[in-house]
Coordinates of C-alpha atoms in Angstrom, one line a residue:
X1 CA 135.0 -21.5 -92.6
X2 CA 134.8 -25.9 -92.2
X3 CA 132.0 -27.3 -92.4
X4 CA 131.4 -29.8 -88.5
X5 CA 131.2 -33.7 -89.5
X6 CA 128.1 -35.4 -90.3
X7 CA 129.8 -38.9 -90.4
X8 CA 132.9 -40.8 -89.5
X9 CA 133.9 -40.8 -93.0
X10 CA 134.0 -36.7 -92.9
X11 CA 135.6 -36.4 -89.5
X12 CA 138.0 -39.0 -90.1
X13 CA 139.2 -37.1 -93.3
X14 CA 139.5 -34.2 -90.6
X15 CA 141.9 -36.1 -88.5
X16 CA 143.9 -37.8 -91.0
X17 CA 147.8 -37.5 -90.9
X18 CA 147.6 -36.7 -94.0
X19 CA 144.8 -34.9 -96.4
X20 CA 144.7 -33.6 -99.9
X21 CA 142.9 -30.6 -99.0
X22 CA 144.9 -29.2 -96.2
X23 CA 142.1 -26.3 -96.1
X24 CA 140.3 -29.2 -94.8
X25 CA 142.3 -30.6 -92.5
X26 CA 142.9 -29.8 -88.1
X27 CA 146.0 -28.6 -87.0
X28 CA 146.8 -29.1 -83.3
X29 CA 149.4 -27.4 -81.5
X30 CA 150.2 -30.5 -79.1
X31 CA 151.9 -33.4 -80.3
X32 CA 149.5 -36.1 -79.5
X33 CA 146.3 -33.8 -79.1
X34 CA 145.0 -35.8 -82.4
X35 CA 145.0 -39.1 -81.0
X36 CA 143.6 -38.0 -77.4
X37 CA 140.4 -36.5 -80.0
X38 CA 140.2 -39.2 -82.3
X39 CA 139.6 -41.5 -79.4
X40 CA 137.0 -39.4 -77.8
X41 CA 135.5 -39.2 -80.6
X42 CA 134.8 -42.7 -81.3
X43 CA 133.9 -43.6 -78.0
X44 CA 131.3 -41.0 -77.6
X45 CA 129.7 -41.5 -81.2
X46 CA 130.0 -45.7 -81.3
X47 CA 131.0 -47.2 -78.1
X48 CA 129.4 -50.1 -76.4
X49 CA 125.5 -50.9 -76.8
X50 CA 124.6 -49.8 -80.5
X51 CA 124.1 -53.6 -81.3
X52 CA 122.8 -55.2 -78.4
X53 CA 122.7 -54.0 -75.0
X54 CA 126.2 -54.7 -72.9
X55 CA 127.0 -55.6 -69.6
X56 CA 129.7 -54.8 -67.8
X57 CA 130.7 -55.3 -64.0
X58 CA 131.6 -51.8 -62.8
X59 CA 133.2 -49.2 -63.9
X60 CA 135.9 -46.1 -62.2
X61 CA 134.7 -43.0 -62.1
X62 CA 136.3 -39.4 -61.8
X63 CA 133.5 -37.3 -60.4
X64 CA 133.9 -33.2 -60.9
X65 CA 131.1 -31.4 -60.1
X66 CA 129.3 -28.0 -59.3
X67 CA 127.6 -27.2 -56.5
X68 CA 125.9 -24.3 -54.5
X69 CA 124.9 -25.0 -51.3
X70 CA 121.9 -22.2 -50.5
X71 CA 120.4 -24.3 -47.4
X72 CA 118.8 -21.6 -45.2
X73 CA 121.0 -18.3 -46.5
X74 CA 117.9 -16.6 -48.5
X75 CA 115.3 -16.8 -46.0
X76 CA 114.2 -13.4 -47.5
X77 CA 113.6 -14.6 -51.2
X78 CA 110.9 -17.1 -52.3
X79 CA 111.4 -20.0 -52.9
X80 CA 112.2 -20.5 -55.9
X81 CA 111.4 -23.5 -58.5
X82 CA 113.2 -26.4 -60.0
X83 CA 113.3 -27.7 -63.2
X84 CA 115.9 -30.3 -63.7
X85 CA 115.9 -30.9 -67.5
X86 CA 117.5 -33.5 -69.1
X87 CA 119.5 -33.0 -72.7
X88 CA 116.5 -35.2 -74.4
X89 CA 113.9 -32.1 -73.1
X90 CA 112.7 -34.3 -70.4
X91 CA 112.0 -32.7 -67.3
X92 CA 113.2 -34.9 -64.3
X93 CA 113.2 -33.4 -61.5
X94 CA 110.3 -30.5 -60.3
X95 CA 110.5 -29.2 -57.0
X96 CA 110.3 -26.3 -54.7
X97 CA 113.3 -25.2 -53.0
X98 CA 112.4 -24.3 -49.6
X99 CA 115.0 -23.0 -47.3
X100 CA 117.1 -26.0 -45.0
X101 CA 119.5 -26.9 -43.6
X102 CA 122.4 -28.9 -45.6
X103 CA 120.7 -28.8 -49.1
X104 CA 122.0 -27.2 -52.2
X105 CA 122.5 -27.6 -56.2
X106 CA 124.0 -29.5 -58.2
X107 CA 125.2 -29.7 -61.8
X108 CA 127.8 -30.7 -64.3
X109 CA 131.2 -28.7 -64.9
X110 CA 131.2 -28.8 -68.6
X111 CA 129.3 -27.2 -70.8
X112 CA 126.2 -28.9 -72.8
X113 CA 124.1 -27.2 -75.8
X114 CA 120.7 -27.4 -76.9
X115 CA 118.9 -26.3 -79.8
X116 CA 116.1 -23.8 -81.0
X117 CA 113.6 -26.3 -80.8
X118 CA 114.2 -27.6 -77.1
X119 CA 114.8 -24.1 -76.4
X120 CA 111.6 -23.4 -77.9
X121 CA 109.8 -25.9 -76.2
X122 CA 106.5 -25.2 -73.4
X123 CA 107.1 -26.8 -70.1
X124 CA 104.7 -29.0 -69.3
X125 CA 105.9 -30.5 -66.1
X126 CA 103.1 -32.9 -64.8
X127 CA 103.5 -30.8 -61.3
X128 CA 102.8 -27.6 -59.9
X129 CA 105.8 -24.9 -60.9
X130 CA 105.5 -21.4 -61.9
X131 CA 107.9 -22.9 -65.3
X132 CA 104.1 -24.4 -66.7
X133 CA 103.4 -23.1 -70.0
X134 CA 107.0 -21.3 -70.3
X135 CA 109.3 -22.2 -73.3
X136 CA 112.6 -24.0 -72.4
X137 CA 114.4 -21.0 -73.2
X138 CA 112.3 -18.3 -70.8
X139 CA 113.7 -20.4 -67.5
X140 CA 116.8 -19.9 -65.9
X141 CA 117.8 -24.1 -66.8
X142 CA 118.1 -22.8 -70.1
X143 CA 120.3 -19.6 -71.8
X144 CA 121.4 -18.1 -74.7
X145 CA 124.3 -16.3 -75.5
X146 CA 126.4 -15.6 -78.9
X147 CA 123.9 -17.5 -80.5
X148 CA 124.3 -20.8 -78.2
X149 CA 121.4 -22.3 -76.2
X150 CA 123.4 -23.5 -72.5
X151 CA 121.4 -26.3 -70.8
X152 CA 121.6 -25.7 -66.7
X153 CA 121.5 -29.3 -66.1
X154 CA 121.3 -29.0 -62.6
X155 CA 119.7 -30.8 -59.4
X156 CA 118.7 -30.7 -55.9
X157 CA 121.5 -32.8 -53.2
X158 CA 121.8 -32.8 -49.5
X159 CA 125.2 -31.2 -49.0
X160 CA 126.0 -32.5 -45.4
X161 CA 129.2 -34.2 -43.7
X162 CA 128.9 -37.2 -45.9
X163 CA 129.4 -35.3 -49.2
X164 CA 131.8 -33.6 -47.5
X165 CA 133.8 -36.2 -46.5
X166 CA 133.8 -38.3 -50.2
X167 CA 134.4 -34.8 -52.4
X168 CA 137.7 -33.0 -52.4
X169 CA 136.5 -29.4 -51.9
X170 CA 137.1 -25.6 -52.9
X171 CA 136.0 -22.4 -52.9
X172 CA 137.6 -21.1 -55.9
X173 CA 138.7 -23.0 -59.1
X174 CA 141.0 -25.1 -59.2
X175 CA 141.2 -27.0 -63.2
X176 CA 140.1 -24.7 -65.6
X177 CA 140.4 -28.0 -67.7
X178 CA 137.9 -29.6 -65.3
X179 CA 135.5 -27.0 -64.8
X180 CA 134.8 -25.3 -67.6
X181 CA 134.6 -21.4 -67.0
X182 CA 131.2 -21.3 -69.2
X183 CA 130.0 -23.5 -67.6
X184 CA 130.7 -22.0 -64.4
X185 CA 129.1 -18.6 -65.5
X186 CA 125.7 -20.4 -66.8
X187 CA 125.4 -22.1 -63.8
X188 CA 126.3 -18.8 -61.6
X189 CA 124.0 -16.8 -63.9
X190 CA 121.1 -19.2 -63.4
X191 CA 121.7 -19.0 -59.3
X192 CA 121.1 -15.2 -59.3
X193 CA 117.8 -15.3 -61.4
X194 CA 116.5 -17.9 -59.0
X195 CA 117.6 -16.9 -55.7
X196 CA 119.1 -13.2 -55.7
X197 CA 121.5 -10.8 -57.6
X198 CA 123.9 -11.2 -54.1
X199 CA 124.1 -14.5 -54.3
X200 CA 128.1 -14.5 -54.1
X201 CA 128.0 -14.0 -50.4
X202 CA 127.7 -18.0 -51.0
X203 CA 130.5 -19.4 -53.2
X204 CA 130.1 -22.4 -55.8
X205 CA 132.0 -25.4 -54.3
X206 CA 134.1 -26.6 -56.6
X207 CA 133.9 -30.7 -55.9
X208 CA 136.1 -34.2 -57.4
X209 CA 136.6 -37.3 -56.5
X210 CA 138.2 -40.4 -57.6
X211 CA 136.0 -44.0 -56.9
X212 CA 136.0 -47.2 -58.1
X213 CA 133.2 -49.8 -58.5
X214 CA 133.8 -52.9 -59.3
X215 CA 130.4 -54.7 -58.1
X216 CA 128.4 -52.6 -59.7
X217 CA 126.5 -54.2 -62.7
X218 CA 125.9 -51.5 -65.6
X219 CA 123.6 -52.1 -68.8
X220 CA 124.3 -49.9 -72.3
X221 CA 122.1 -49.4 -75.0
X222 CA 119.5 -47.9 -76.6
X223 CA 116.4 -47.2 -74.3
X224 CA 114.2 -49.5 -76.7
X225 CA 116.9 -52.8 -76.5
X226 CA 117.4 -51.4 -73.0
X227 CA 114.1 -51.9 -71.8
X228 CA 113.4 -55.2 -74.1
X229 CA 116.4 -57.0 -72.5
X230 CA 115.0 -55.5 -69.2
X231 CA 111.6 -57.4 -69.5
X232 CA 113.1 -60.3 -70.6
X233 CA 116.0 -60.6 -67.5
X234 CA 114.1 -59.7 -64.5
X235 CA 116.8 -60.2 -62.5
X236 CA 119.0 -57.5 -63.9
X237 CA 116.0 -55.3 -63.0
X238 CA 116.2 -56.4 -59.2
X239 CA 120.0 -55.9 -59.9
X240 CA 120.3 -52.7 -60.1
X241 CA 117.2 -52.2 -58.1
X242 CA 114.2 -50.9 -60.9
X243 CA 110.5 -52.2 -59.1
X244 CA 108.5 -51.7 -62.8
X245 CA 109.1 -51.2 -66.4
X246 CA 107.0 -48.1 -67.8
X247 CA 107.0 -47.6 -71.3
X248 CA 109.3 -44.7 -71.9
X249 CA 111.4 -45.8 -68.5
X250 CA 111.3 -47.5 -65.5
X251 CA 110.4 -46.8 -61.6
X252 CA 113.3 -47.2 -59.2
X253 CA 113.2 -48.0 -55.8
X254 CA 116.1 -48.0 -52.7
X255 CA 117.0 -45.9 -49.8
X256 CA 118.6 -43.3 -48.0
X257 CA 121.2 -43.4 -45.7
X258 CA 118.9 -43.3 -43.0
X259 CA 117.1 -46.2 -44.3
X260 CA 114.4 -44.6 -45.4
X261 CA 112.7 -45.6 -48.6
X262 CA 112.5 -43.9 -51.8
X263 CA 111.0 -44.3 -55.2
X264 CA 111.7 -42.4 -58.2
X265 CA 110.4 -42.7 -61.9
X266 CA 112.9 -42.0 -64.7
X267 CA 111.6 -41.7 -68.7
X268 CA 114.0 -42.1 -71.5
X269 CA 114.2 -41.0 -75.2
X270 CA 113.9 -43.1 -77.8
X271 CA 116.6 -43.8 -79.9
X272 CA 119.0 -42.6 -77.8
X273 CA 121.7 -45.0 -76.1
X274 CA 121.7 -45.1 -71.9
X275 CA 123.9 -46.7 -68.8
X276 CA 121.3 -48.4 -66.0
X277 CA 123.2 -48.8 -63.1
X278 CA 122.6 -48.2 -59.6
X279 CA 123.9 -45.3 -58.4
X280 CA 125.2 -44.7 -53.9
X281 CA 125.2 -41.5 -52.7
X282 CA 122.8 -40.3 -50.4
X283 CA 120.4 -42.5 -51.9
X284 CA 120.5 -45.7 -53.2
X285 CA 118.8 -46.8 -56.3
X286 CA 118.9 -47.7 -59.9
X287 CA 119.3 -44.2 -62.4
X288 CA 120.1 -44.3 -65.9
X289 CA 122.8 -41.6 -67.2
X290 CA 123.1 -40.7 -71.9
X291 CA 125.6 -42.8 -72.8
X292 CA 127.7 -39.3 -73.1
X293 CA 127.5 -37.8 -69.5
X294 CA 128.7 -41.5 -68.4
X295 CA 131.4 -42.0 -70.5
X296 CA 132.5 -38.4 -70.2
X297 CA 133.8 -39.1 -66.4
X298 CA 133.7 -43.3 -66.3
X299 CA 134.9 -46.1 -68.0
X300 CA 133.6 -49.6 -67.6
X301 CA 135.6 -52.3 -65.7
X302 CA 137.0 -55.2 -68.4
X303 CA 135.4 -56.5 -71.4
X304 CA 131.3 -56.7 -71.7
X305 CA 130.0 -60.1 -69.4
X306 CA 127.7 -62.9 -71.5
X307 CA 125.0 -63.6 -69.2
X308 CA 123.7 -66.5 -71.9

C-alpha cells in the first residue's frame, strides 16, 4: 500500500511526472488532474499567512451548503441540544433547538474527519447541554463509519426569505461533485438522531451561491500572529468588527438584518492558520474560519496589502 506523504518532498515525489519507483507514482485517469491536485495541495498546505499576517482587500466565494429547515415540523420531539464542534475540537455553539418558524441547521457539503483522540474527548461546553460529560464520539456530531470519524459541523441559521433569495436551492442533489454523498449521509444520520427517524418528511436543501466581496478586508495568519497583529493594529479590529481580544481569540460585535445588536466570542486553536474577516448574512459581524475551510470555497482578490 502507498503511504500518505508527511512532507512536501514526499508529496512532490508522488506527483512527479517521472518517478524512479513506479509503485509510488500516482496515476491519474484524466489528463490534467495531476496539476489540479498539485495546486490544491500547495494552496491548502502552504498558501499565505505562515510567515507573517497577510491582508487582502476581499475575496470571491462559491458557497455550497446543506440545510435542514426543521422549523416547527417536529412538535412532538423534545427540543434537541446542538453542539457546533470545530475541526480543532473547540465547541463554538451550544443551543437548544426550540421549534419556531424559519429556523434550520446548515453544514458543509464535504466530509471532515477527526482523529480518535478528538472523538474520545469529553464535552465540557460551559453551558447547559444534554451532551456535557459525553464523549464527542457519542454525540450525533462525530460519527464513526468504516474505521473513520466523521465530523458533522452544523450550526443554526435563519431559513427565511432573505436566505432563499440569496441561494439557489434544490431538494435533490444537483451536483454530486459539490455535494459529497458521504457528507450528505453523515448529515442525515445526525438529523435522524436529533429529531426523528421520520425526518425525511422534510427534505434536505442543497444550496449554492456565488459572491464577490471586493471591499471586505481579510487577515490570514496563525492564531498567535493574528492576535499579536490585532493587538498592535486596533484599526484592523474596528475594520472587521472585533470588540476586544481574549487569550484564545476575540469577541465579535455586529448586528442582525433587523438592526439588533449581536455579540459573540470566537476561540481559535493554537498554531492553526485562520482567516479573520467580516461575515455578512442574517448577522454582520467579525468571524474567523480555519484556512482549509476558507480556501476550499474562496480565493483572495489581488495581492496582499501592505499597511505600513
